Amino acid sequence: MTKDAFADSSDAVRTAGPLRHALHVTFDEPLALELGGRLPQVTVAYETYGELSPARDNAVLICHALSGDSHVARHDEEDDPGWWDIMVGPGKPIDTDRYFVICPNILGGCRGTTGPSTVNPETGRPYGQDFPTITIGDMVEVQRRLVDRLGITRLLAVVGGSMGGLLGLEWARRHPKAMLGVLPLATAPRLTSQALAFDVVARNAILHDPDFHGGQYYDQATRPVTGLAIARMIGHITYLSREAMAEKFGSDRLAPQDVAVPFEQRFTVGSYLGYQGAKFVDRFDANSYIALSTAMDLFDLGGSPWELAPVFQACDARWLVISFTSDWLFPPEQSRHVVDALAYTNKAVSYCSVASSCGHDALLLPHDLEMYGELTRGFLANLPRRDAEPRKEGNHAPTGIFRKHRLDYDRILDLIPLSASVLDLGSGEGELLWLLKHRHSARVRGVDVDPTDVRTCVGRGLDVIQADLNEGLPEYADRQFDYVVLSRTLQAVRDVERIMDEMLRVGRRCVVTFPNFGYEKLRRMLAEDGRAPQSTGQLRHRWYETPNIRFFTITDFEEFCTEKGITVQRRITLDTEAGEEVNDDPNRNADLAIFVLSR
Amino acid sequence: MTKDAFADSSDAVRTAGPLRHALHVTFDEPLALELGGRLPQVTVAYETYGELSPARDNAVLICHALSGDSHVARHDEEDDPGWWDIMVGPGKPIDTDRYFVICPNILGGCRGTTGPSTVNPETGRPYGQDFPTITIGDMVEVQRRLVDRLGITRLLAVVGGSMGGLLGLEWARRHPKAMLGVLPLATAPRLTSQALAFDVVARNAILHDPDFHGGQYYDQATRPVTGLAIARMIGHITYLSREAMAEKFGSDRLAPQDVAVPFEQRFTVGSYLGYQGAKFVDRFDANSYIALSTAMDLFDLGGSPWELAPVFQACDARWLVISFTSDWLFPPEQSRHVVDALAYTNKAVSYCSVASSCGHDALLLPHDLEMYGELTRGFLANLPRRDAEPRKEGNHAPTGIFRKHRLDYDRILDLIPLSASVLDLGSGEGELLWLLKHRHSARVRGVDVDPTDVRTCVGRGLDVIQADLNEGLPEYADRQFDYVVLSRTLQAVRDVERIMDEMLRVGRRCVVTFPNFGYEKLRRMLAEDGRAPQSTGQLRHRWYETPNIRFFTITDFEEFCTEKGITVQRRITLDTEAGEEVNDDPNRNADLAIFVLSR
């Protein structure tokens, strides 16, 4: 293991020195705090990147994580690297050639904005533990003052990961009209009890450090460096996945690096943690750690999609929610709660659970940037701007697979009224969604299991939730859509009854298309040749490798509908090879069926 | 939340008072330690339950977890409960009416056996931090002395969970002939880097407590209670699953109980952790915590099945390995490493990953006892004992499903020579395995995905590994079995090529049986009725609910074999309804095919 391995990973700010480009603004109006008390004066340290457009419609607010600061990226080649250099800069996903980026240090922090280490103007001493209990809401109010001061009435987007994601959610709750887009990454509507428990232990370690001096250690000879280092070590473990730790420290467990820190160094991972802990105390304030982690722990928008649904009701911004599969501190199921709440209330939301081995840290590492960076780029590019030139990407008609399906899609488009809201299940690269979206203005949403397809759709300005239909639909409300479409997918679904039930619950009408295994050519294969049916298109796969696991005919499906009390509103049967509709014995002569159903 | 909720969960010993039934034995021969140094004298505290049989062949050694002790169960109704009362006692899974149970406190502990708090006879003071670094191997040597002293040359079984499981593995490594059965639960061949990292932080908290006094706090006014409590809090979080914590503390997070402890009590989970931490310091010694957790962290039999395989080479005991799905401290994949190593080297091993929401704690809770307790009972009952009366359970011919399949199984039995070793994939309740096992003496093993079936097989004295064939086979060696059987399962397997490749790798010959979808009656259903084929037996399911996802005929399968270079040694085609072999156009007239294949 090299020293680089030590520096590589964390939620860490990569700079610890002075913030050379930080601007400061002081608000002299007292800030009344959510849980009572007030701050007589608040100073905010912030940095900006890029130019504010004449229409003031390109401002992107970035909210940092627990130990972050205003230095999100380097300002020039000589500058120190920022904590999110991989995401922010000219040509990068958050492109400073296009957007005006604002990153303030948060309230309660220790990197320029008012916090426990700030001198209380009313006493002339640092606040210490007299700093009042603050909330994520208070932090947002301070950011709001800054945004107002910069003359921005509406942000293009609020972006934040981890603790910064909590601020993003709180922005949407408090100021639902203040932004066009919300992009929370690796975050949650509240911490898990497990994550909260780790915070409690971390704070206990700080509070019981004899050098804590009741929080007034600023003028003492010693500071609670042990307690803060212990807190940081616990944090570090939670930022990494088990898999990432195995890879980093598993090959030789008894090869500690020689780091001059006062912690146990018998094991490789011990020297790593000791190094991280000791490094952290040089740049972070223990009282800030307590204030910020307590604010995180108090944050609670709700523990279920149903509790969350009213929270975001007033916010009509577009959403992109991103989580990481191996993140166990802010696990994907918590992001899904936010996504489900938004889906339930008709919001325009896209979601992607990025497959990553990097744990919570993935958010700051280049490893999965191709996925979360490009999702971010596509999302921001499709937010409407008054002064934007007509965009080239996203407005072109999709090509590729789509052409092959024209007959299929044309029929579906004919069946769906222009004013209808539509949910497309298994939306793929978004061809049908795109056609629907560009011929009328009603609500059009997609669901797909493939993250790459979701990324493509987000880049095309479509709203798609990544979810596996075998695990059920997002939590849509009953009859939320005029139409739900399941096109050429039913034959690949494990639990047919469940998906049919769900579709018929959330849609007034459902359009189901499927390949007919009663098609004459397929029958002959089995009846005459004694072979499993295998055809072109979706049937081209061999029996041992096909994604299709349900084999049924039009007759089978009609019987199924009768048995389950499903009403067939309309049936269209096609011979796609001949390119025509089939009316004579369709169970034998049609290779594709389109059913319009209702309950 | 009630106070009971506090008491309910943990790896905790449920008694903290004096061990009224503990016996003591002192060994005056010095103990040379694995990492150097020696202990001039070792005392062991232990308890026993039940009677040693005249043949001395019914002794079960139980190894406790980090904070456990010798009091594994109550001795009578007035006695304090033991830490594993649910498992040990008359009529319980480890039945003290049948077995002679021995549970010693481990070396390095603080509940009667020599440890850091013991007075060093050479100095007249407690060892403190002068206690030498001990290993799991040293603990086993002390247990070995005790077992010898009790006049037992061979144990019936060594049973242990968590840290106790490490001792079980080490027993098998050091004394491979000393037991007939090994039963490690919720354990691992080495800690994950993540688990090790938590231990490092815990030790740092103790070592940096100013009341630690370099480990010689025994005669001081204060002890490192804060550091030890912090360590225990971290431990407690790792014992619970995220799901269990959500359930326990999620409903009202701001309802701490009023517990008189000096730790943060703003949150419900905080008062729980504070209570657990404070309670622990009353009954545990900080130096012991350091000594035992260091021994755990140093334990490393290997990080892969291939490193582990030679470790257990000399041990011909029978094995039952149990893990719990939500255990993230000792995750199931680590138990699988042990299981794979044993499978690779032809050992008789059963494995079950018990579906549990309780995390590592599951091991001590009644929640999943029906599974892990009954597995244990069945495993112990089938270990051979010289003086055992003929057993009724386990030796009767299995009934049920088996009878329906007689034709199928009879043919398979005919095909396999008496002396052949056999692996049965998808072994179900073990009918075929049982028939094979009872007609000859060669190696017979099974794999099945269903934990309940595995439990049934273990109760029948069969060796079955719980594994999903869709995720590949256990790590068997090339050509390890004379025959591999896959009976009526291929049509339900997702990745047909992979399972066929694996079978042909580990077996010299493979027997594959499958329902023939080219069977005349099924053809007609599609060809004439235009319906998905549906028949009796395994084809009785409707198209939308059948577990069968691969539809193929004898012709299809033969083509597949040709394409993939698989040699068909023999083919038997049956009409199971008529109960006879089919030779005329079997692809049309047979409903079941049996193929013997090789590469």
mmCIF file of C-alpha atoms in Angstrom, chain B residues 94-371:
data_model
loop_
_atom_site.group_PDB
_atom_site.id
_atom_site.type_symbol
_atom_site.label_atom_id
_atom_site.label_comp_id
_atom_site.label_asym_id
_atom_site.label_seq_id
_atom_site.Cartn_x
_atom_site.Cartn_y
_atom_site.Cartn_z
ATOM 1 C CA ILE B 94 -27.801 -29.215 22.478
ATOM 2 C CA ASP B 95 -29.591 -31.727 24.665
ATOM 3 C CA THR B 96 -27.983 -32.151 28.074
ATOM 4 C CA ASP B 97 -29.967 -35.374 28.491
ATOM 5 C CA ARG B 98 -27.873 -36.799 25.659
ATOM 6 C CA TYR B 99 -24.631 -34.860 25.711
ATOM 7 C CA PHE B 100 -22.002 -33.923 28.240
ATOM 8 C CA VAL B 101 -21.580 -30.194 27.660
ATOM 9 C CA ILE B 102 -18.394 -28.387 28.662
ATOM 10 C CA CYS B 103 -18.131 -24.590 28.535
ATOM 11 C CA PRO B 104 -14.875 -22.992 29.722
ATOM 12 C CA ASN B 105 -14.196 -19.275 30.036
ATOM 13 C CA ILE B 106 -11.474 -18.512 27.508
ATOM 14 C CA LEU B 107 -7.869 -17.575 28.144
ATOM 15 C CA GLY B 108 -7.528 -13.800 28.369
ATOM 16 C CA GLY B 109 -11.060 -13.387 29.685
ATOM 17 C CA CYS B 110 -12.117 -11.967 33.012
ATOM 18 C CA ARG B 111 -14.665 -14.484 34.258
ATOM 19 C CA GLY B 112 -12.492 -16.935 36.131
ATOM 20 C CA THR B 113 -9.924 -18.055 33.584
ATOM 21 C CA THR B 114 -6.456 -16.530 33.574
ATOM 22 C CA GLY B 115 -6.390 -13.134 31.914
ATOM 23 C CA PRO B 116 -4.927 -9.655 32.281
ATOM 24 C CA SER B 117 -6.751 -9.064 35.561
ATOM 25 C CA THR B 118 -5.256 -12.214 37.107
ATOM 26 C CA VAL B 119 -2.419 -11.807 39.575
ATOM 27 C CA ASN B 120 0.860 -12.760 37.926
ATOM 28 C CA PRO B 121 2.356 -15.322 40.335
ATOM 29 C CA GLU B 122 5.817 -14.078 39.446
ATOM 30 C CA THR B 123 5.169 -10.441 40.459
ATOM 31 C CA GLY B 124 2.251 -10.642 42.834
ATOM 32 C CA ARG B 125 0.409 -7.956 40.815
ATOM 33 C CA PRO B 126 -2.272 -8.244 38.126
ATOM 34 C CA TYR B 127 -0.770 -8.652 34.663
ATOM 35 C CA GLY B 128 -2.490 -5.588 33.179
ATOM 36 C CA GLN B 129 -0.766 -4.661 29.938
ATOM 37 C CA ASP B 130 2.069 -7.032 30.835
ATOM 38 C CA PHE B 131 -0.229 -9.856 29.892
ATOM 39 C CA PRO B 132 1.430 -11.268 26.770
ATOM 40 C CA THR B 133 -0.241 -11.091 23.371
ATOM 41 C CA ILE B 134 -2.306 -14.247 23.073
ATOM 42 C CA THR B 135 -3.852 -15.883 20.039
ATOM 43 C CA ILE B 136 -6.925 -17.962 19.334
ATOM 44 C CA GLY B 137 -4.476 -20.885 19.147
ATOM 45 C CA ASP B 138 -3.336 -20.259 22.728
ATOM 46 C CA MET B 139 -6.963 -20.266 23.858
ATOM 47 C CA VAL B 140 -7.485 -23.608 22.160
ATOM 48 C CA GLU B 141 -4.388 -25.073 23.852
ATOM 49 C CA VAL B 142 -5.816 -24.161 27.231
ATOM 50 C CA GLN B 143 -9.137 -25.761 26.315
ATOM 51 C CA ARG B 144 -7.259 -28.813 25.135
ATOM 52 C CA ARG B 145 -5.579 -29.137 28.534
ATOM 53 C CA LEU B 146 -8.987 -28.998 30.177
ATOM 54 C CA VAL B 147 -10.468 -31.634 27.875
ATOM 55 C CA ASP B 148 -7.491 -33.904 28.538
ATOM 56 C CA ARG B 149 -7.860 -33.387 32.265
ATOM 57 C CA LEU B 150 -11.499 -34.436 31.999
ATOM 58 C CA GLY B 151 -10.312 -37.705 30.465
ATOM 59 C CA ILE B 152 -11.824 -37.110 27.058
ATOM 60 C CA THR B 153 -9.686 -38.233 24.147
ATOM 61 C CA ARG B 154 -12.157 -37.355 21.447
ATOM 62 C CA LEU B 155 -14.919 -34.766 21.591
ATOM 63 C CA LEU B 156 -18.213 -35.500 19.932
ATOM 64 C CA ALA B 157 -18.298 -31.927 18.704
ATOM 65 C CA VAL B 158 -16.842 -28.457 19.075
ATOM 66 C CA VAL B 159 -19.526 -25.773 18.828
ATOM 67 C CA GLY B 160 -18.916 -22.035 18.801
ATOM 68 C CA GLY B 161 -20.346 -18.792 17.482
ATOM 69 C CA SER B 162 -18.720 -15.455 16.662
ATOM 70 C CA MET B 163 -15.322 -15.444 18.435
ATOM 71 C CA GLY B 164 -16.231 -18.953 19.656
ATOM 72 C CA GLY B 165 -16.448 -19.970 16.014
ATOM 73 C CA LEU B 166 -12.842 -18.877 15.528
ATOM 74 C CA LEU B 167 -11.904 -21.294 18.301
ATOM 75 C CA GLY B 168 -13.889 -24.035 16.569
ATOM 76 C CA LEU B 169 -11.955 -23.492 13.345
ATOM 77 C CA GLU B 170 -8.664 -23.398 15.219
ATOM 78 C CA TRP B 171 -9.506 -26.656 17.029
ATOM 79 C CA ALA B 172 -10.026 -28.316 13.647
ATOM 80 C CA ARG B 173 -6.720 -26.934 12.404
ATOM 81 C CA ARG B 174 -4.600 -27.797 15.462
ATOM 82 C CA HIS B 175 -6.249 -30.998 16.580
ATOM 83 C CA PRO B 176 -7.900 -32.395 13.479
ATOM 84 C CA LYS B 177 -8.571 -35.801 15.045
ATOM 85 C CA ALA B 178 -9.853 -34.491 18.362
ATOM 86 C CA MET B 179 -13.541 -34.298 17.407
ATOM 87 C CA LEU B 180 -16.149 -35.979 15.261
ATOM 88 C CA GLY B 181 -18.032 -32.796 14.472
ATOM 89 C CA VAL B 182 -17.263 -29.099 14.052
ATOM 90 C CA LEU B 183 -20.073 -26.539 14.216
ATOM 91 C CA PRO B 184 -18.997 -22.917 13.655
ATOM 92 C CA LEU B 185 -21.832 -20.364 13.688
ATOM 93 C CA ALA B 186 -21.748 -16.720 12.554
ATOM 94 C CA THR B 187 -18.004 -16.757 12.222
ATOM 95 C CA ALA B 188 -15.187 -16.445 9.697
ATOM 96 C CA PRO B 189 -11.687 -17.675 8.832
ATOM 97 C CA ARG B 190 -10.555 -14.117 9.554
ATOM 98 C CA LEU B 191 -12.265 -10.859 10.351
ATOM 99 C CA THR B 192 -13.220 -8.552 7.519
ATOM 100 C CA SER B 193 -11.051 -5.449 7.272
ATOM 101 C CA GLN B 194 -14.155 -3.529 8.273
ATOM 102 C CA ALA B 195 -14.670 -5.553 11.463
ATOM 103 C CA LEU B 196 -10.982 -5.286 12.255
ATOM 104 C CA ALA B 197 -11.156 -1.515 11.762
ATOM 105 C CA PHE B 198 -13.963 -1.199 14.298
ATOM 106 C CA ASP B 199 -11.842 -3.158 16.778
ATOM 107 C CA VAL B 200 -8.929 -0.791 16.212
ATOM 108 C CA VAL B 201 -11.102 2.228 16.980
ATOM 109 C CA ALA B 202 -12.506 0.512 20.062
ATOM 110 C CA ARG B 203 -9.037 -0.235 21.386
ATOM 111 C CA ASN B 204 -7.858 3.306 20.663
ATOM 112 C CA ALA B 205 -10.783 4.583 22.752
ATOM 113 C CA ILE B 206 -9.697 2.401 25.694
ATOM 114 C CA LEU B 207 -5.960 3.007 25.352
ATOM 115 C CA HIS B 208 -6.472 6.794 25.249
ATOM 116 C CA ASP B 209 -8.801 6.941 28.212
ATOM 117 C CA PRO B 210 -6.777 8.910 30.814
ATOM 118 C CA ASP B 211 -8.047 6.461 33.442
ATOM 119 C CA PHE B 212 -6.387 3.576 31.629
ATOM 120 C CA HIS B 213 -3.183 4.213 33.608
ATOM 121 C CA GLY B 214 -1.143 2.139 31.188
ATOM 122 C CA GLY B 215 -3.316 -0.847 31.976
ATOM 123 C CA GLN B 216 -2.493 -0.885 35.719
ATOM 124 C CA TYR B 217 -5.787 0.599 36.850
ATOM 125 C CA TYR B 218 -6.639 -2.246 39.221
ATOM 126 C CA ASP B 219 -5.316 -0.458 42.263
ATOM 127 C CA GLN B 220 -6.330 3.014 41.077
ATOM 128 C CA ALA B 221 -9.398 4.981 42.109
ATOM 129 C CA THR B 222 -10.628 5.114 38.515
ATOM 130 C CA ARG B 223 -10.830 2.676 35.635
ATOM 131 C CA PRO B 224 -11.120 3.380 31.888
ATOM 132 C CA VAL B 225 -14.899 3.148 31.974
ATOM 133 C CA THR B 226 -15.447 5.741 29.252
ATOM 134 C CA GLY B 227 -13.127 4.096 26.766
ATOM 135 C CA LEU B 228 -14.543 0.648 27.451
ATOM 136 C CA ALA B 229 -18.103 1.946 27.168
ATOM 137 C CA ILE B 230 -17.284 3.599 23.826
ATOM 138 C CA ALA B 231 -15.789 0.301 22.645
ATOM 139 C CA ARG B 232 -18.920 -1.543 23.710
ATOM 140 C CA MET B 233 -21.181 0.986 21.954
ATOM 141 C CA ILE B 234 -19.296 0.484 18.689
ATOM 142 C CA GLY B 235 -19.556 -3.272 19.200
ATOM 143 C CA HIS B 236 -23.268 -3.091 19.806
ATOM 144 C CA ILE B 237 -23.925 -1.293 16.552
ATOM 145 C CA THR B 238 -22.039 -3.985 14.676
ATOM 146 C CA TYR B 239 -24.035 -6.780 16.347
ATOM 147 C CA LEU B 240 -27.349 -5.426 15.081
ATOM 148 C CA SER B 241 -28.501 -5.258 11.491
ATOM 149 C CA ARG B 242 -29.560 -1.931 9.970
ATOM 150 C CA GLU B 243 -33.034 -3.399 9.678
ATOM 151 C CA ALA B 244 -33.132 -4.443 13.334
ATOM 152 C CA MET B 245 -31.984 -0.984 14.437
ATOM 153 C CA ALA B 246 -34.614 0.683 12.269
ATOM 154 C CA GLU B 247 -37.287 -1.456 13.864
ATOM 155 C CA LYS B 248 -36.024 -0.915 17.387
ATOM 156 C CA PHE B 249 -35.341 2.811 17.270
ATOM 157 C CA GLY B 250 -37.005 4.136 14.137
ATOM 158 C CA SER B 251 -40.548 4.771 15.275
ATOM 159 C CA ASP B 252 -39.686 7.531 17.736
ATOM 160 C CA ARG B 253 -36.135 8.689 17.546
ATOM 161 C CA LEU B 254 -36.446 11.398 20.145
ATOM 162 C CA ALA B 255 -37.757 9.302 23.020
ATOM 163 C CA PRO B 256 -34.653 8.430 25.040
ATOM 164 C CA GLN B 257 -35.178 6.438 28.179
ATOM 165 C CA ASP B 258 -34.136 7.993 31.429
ATOM 166 C CA VAL B 259 -31.003 5.991 32.137
ATOM 167 C CA ALA B 260 -28.540 7.398 34.644
ATOM 168 C CA VAL B 261 -25.422 7.231 32.485
ATOM 169 C CA PRO B 262 -22.969 9.966 31.589
ATOM 170 C CA PHE B 263 -23.489 9.742 27.810
ATOM 171 C CA GLU B 264 -25.442 11.797 25.279
ATOM 172 C CA GLN B 265 -29.131 10.991 25.629
ATOM 173 C CA ARG B 266 -30.820 13.193 23.075
ATOM 174 C CA PHE B 267 -31.828 10.269 20.867
ATOM 175 C CA THR B 268 -33.577 6.998 21.650
ATOM 176 C CA VAL B 269 -30.700 4.989 20.277
ATOM 177 C CA GLY B 270 -28.299 7.118 22.316
ATOM 178 C CA SER B 271 -29.872 6.127 25.623
ATOM 179 C CA TYR B 272 -29.776 2.493 24.507
ATOM 180 C CA LEU B 273 -26.089 2.654 23.633
ATOM 181 C CA GLY B 274 -25.289 4.596 26.787
ATOM 182 C CA TYR B 275 -27.080 1.991 28.869
ATOM 183 C CA GLN B 276 -25.307 -0.905 27.147
ATOM 184 C CA GLY B 277 -21.944 0.802 27.460
ATOM 185 C CA ALA B 278 -22.370 1.655 31.133
ATOM 186 C CA LYS B 279 -23.712 -1.809 31.986
ATOM 187 C CA PHE B 280 -20.788 -3.492 30.272
ATOM 188 C CA VAL B 281 -18.067 -1.778 32.300
ATOM 189 C CA ASP B 282 -19.513 -3.280 35.485
ATOM 190 C CA ARG B 283 -18.819 -6.798 34.332
ATOM 191 C CA PHE B 284 -15.925 -6.645 31.912
ATOM 192 C CA ASP B 285 -12.279 -5.795 32.138
ATOM 193 C CA ALA B 286 -10.780 -3.297 29.701
ATOM 194 C CA ASN B 287 -7.490 -5.172 29.411
ATOM 195 C CA SER B 288 -9.398 -8.352 28.581
ATOM 196 C CA TYR B 289 -11.289 -6.473 25.895
ATOM 197 C CA ILE B 290 -7.983 -5.409 24.354
ATOM 198 C CA ALA B 291 -6.425 -8.886 24.669
ATOM 199 C CA LEU B 292 -9.394 -10.761 23.215
ATOM 200 C CA SER B 293 -10.187 -8.358 20.388
ATOM 201 C CA THR B 294 -6.504 -8.279 19.396
ATOM 202 C CA ALA B 295 -6.472 -12.089 19.305
ATOM 203 C CA MET B 296 -9.526 -12.007 17.037
ATOM 204 C CA ASP B 297 -7.909 -9.458 14.748
ATOM 205 C CA LEU B 298 -4.692 -11.488 14.516
ATOM 206 C CA PHE B 299 -6.601 -14.649 13.596
ATOM 207 C CA ASP B 300 -6.157 -15.287 9.896
ATOM 208 C CA LEU B 301 -6.552 -18.735 8.389
ATOM 209 C CA GLY B 302 -6.801 -17.237 4.896
ATOM 210 C CA GLY B 303 -8.813 -14.879 2.766
ATOM 211 C CA SER B 304 -10.004 -17.353 0.136
ATOM 212 C CA PRO B 305 -11.178 -20.958 -0.140
ATOM 213 C CA TRP B 306 -7.860 -21.874 -1.767
ATOM 214 C CA GLU B 307 -5.831 -20.524 1.114
ATOM 215 C CA LEU B 308 -8.138 -22.324 3.527
ATOM 216 C CA ALA B 309 -8.249 -25.691 1.788
ATOM 217 C CA PRO B 310 -4.929 -27.045 3.171
ATOM 218 C CA VAL B 311 -5.751 -25.704 6.642
ATOM 219 C CA PHE B 312 -8.455 -28.281 7.255
ATOM 220 C CA GLN B 313 -6.944 -31.034 5.118
ATOM 221 C CA ALA B 314 -6.167 -33.329 8.039
ATOM 222 C CA CYS B 315 -9.549 -32.950 9.712
ATOM 223 C CA ASP B 316 -12.008 -35.679 8.802
ATOM 224 C CA ALA B 317 -14.695 -34.499 11.166
ATOM 225 C CA ARG B 318 -18.139 -33.778 9.869
ATOM 226 C CA TRP B 319 -18.982 -30.076 9.577
ATOM 227 C CA LEU B 320 -22.071 -27.934 9.875
ATOM 228 C CA VAL B 321 -21.467 -24.264 9.105
ATOM 229 C CA ILE B 322 -24.216 -21.749 9.873
ATOM 230 C CA SER B 323 -24.350 -18.049 9.005
ATOM 231 C CA PHE B 324 -27.083 -15.419 9.141
ATOM 232 C CA THR B 325 -28.063 -13.372 6.102
ATOM 233 C CA SER B 326 -28.147 -9.962 7.828
ATOM 234 C CA ASP B 327 -24.908 -10.500 9.766
ATOM 235 C CA TRP B 328 -22.539 -7.833 8.448
ATOM 236 C CA LEU B 329 -19.868 -8.342 11.114
ATOM 237 C CA PHE B 330 -19.312 -11.981 10.102
ATOM 238 C CA PRO B 331 -21.040 -11.982 6.722
ATOM 239 C CA PRO B 332 -22.224 -15.205 5.054
ATOM 240 C CA GLU B 333 -19.634 -14.981 2.273
ATOM 241 C CA GLN B 334 -16.930 -15.618 4.869
ATOM 242 C CA SER B 335 -18.660 -18.766 6.081
ATOM 243 C CA ARG B 336 -18.872 -19.773 2.438
ATOM 244 C CA HIS B 337 -15.082 -19.532 2.216
ATOM 245 C CA VAL B 338 -14.821 -22.180 4.921
ATOM 246 C CA VAL B 339 -17.522 -24.273 3.279
ATOM 247 C CA ASP B 340 -15.911 -24.011 -0.140
ATOM 248 C CA ALA B 341 -12.527 -24.994 1.262
ATOM 249 C CA LEU B 342 -14.059 -28.070 2.884
ATOM 250 C CA ALA B 343 -16.065 -28.937 -0.216
ATOM 251 C CA TYR B 344 -12.957 -28.579 -2.344
ATOM 252 C CA THR B 345 -11.123 -31.091 -0.159
ATOM 253 C CA ASN B 346 -13.929 -33.678 -0.069
ATOM 254 C CA LYS B 347 -14.937 -33.056 3.535
ATOM 255 C CA ALA B 348 -18.419 -33.912 4.755
ATOM 256 C CA VAL B 349 -19.871 -30.417 5.164
ATOM 257 C CA SER B 350 -23.352 -29.001 5.417
ATOM 258 C CA TYR B 351 -24.036 -25.281 5.244
ATOM 259 C CA CYS B 352 -27.014 -23.070 5.843
ATOM 260 C CA SER B 353 -27.301 -19.314 5.525
ATOM 261 C CA VAL B 354 -30.235 -18.663 7.832
ATOM 262 C CA ALA B 355 -32.554 -15.918 6.582
ATOM 263 C CA SER B 356 -32.622 -13.506 9.501
ATOM 264 C CA SER B 357 -33.192 -9.802 10.107
ATOM 265 C CA CYS B 358 -31.353 -9.874 13.442
ATOM 266 C CA GLY B 359 -27.763 -9.370 12.281
ATOM 267 C CA HIS B 360 -24.875 -10.978 14.138
ATOM 268 C CA ASP B 361 -27.067 -11.069 17.247
ATOM 269 C CA ALA B 362 -29.292 -13.690 15.593
ATOM 270 C CA LEU B 363 -26.965 -16.308 17.062
ATOM 271 C CA LEU B 364 -28.181 -15.547 20.579
ATOM 272 C CA LEU B 365 -31.815 -14.684 19.939
ATOM 273 C CA PRO B 366 -34.822 -17.007 19.806
ATOM 274 C CA HIS B 367 -36.052 -15.366 16.575
ATOM 275 C CA ASP B 368 -34.394 -17.855 14.222
ATOM 276 C CA LEU B 369 -33.930 -20.741 16.647
ATOM 277 C CA GLU B 370 -36.330 -22.950 14.702
ATOM 278 C CA MET B 371 -33.740 -22.935 11.955
#
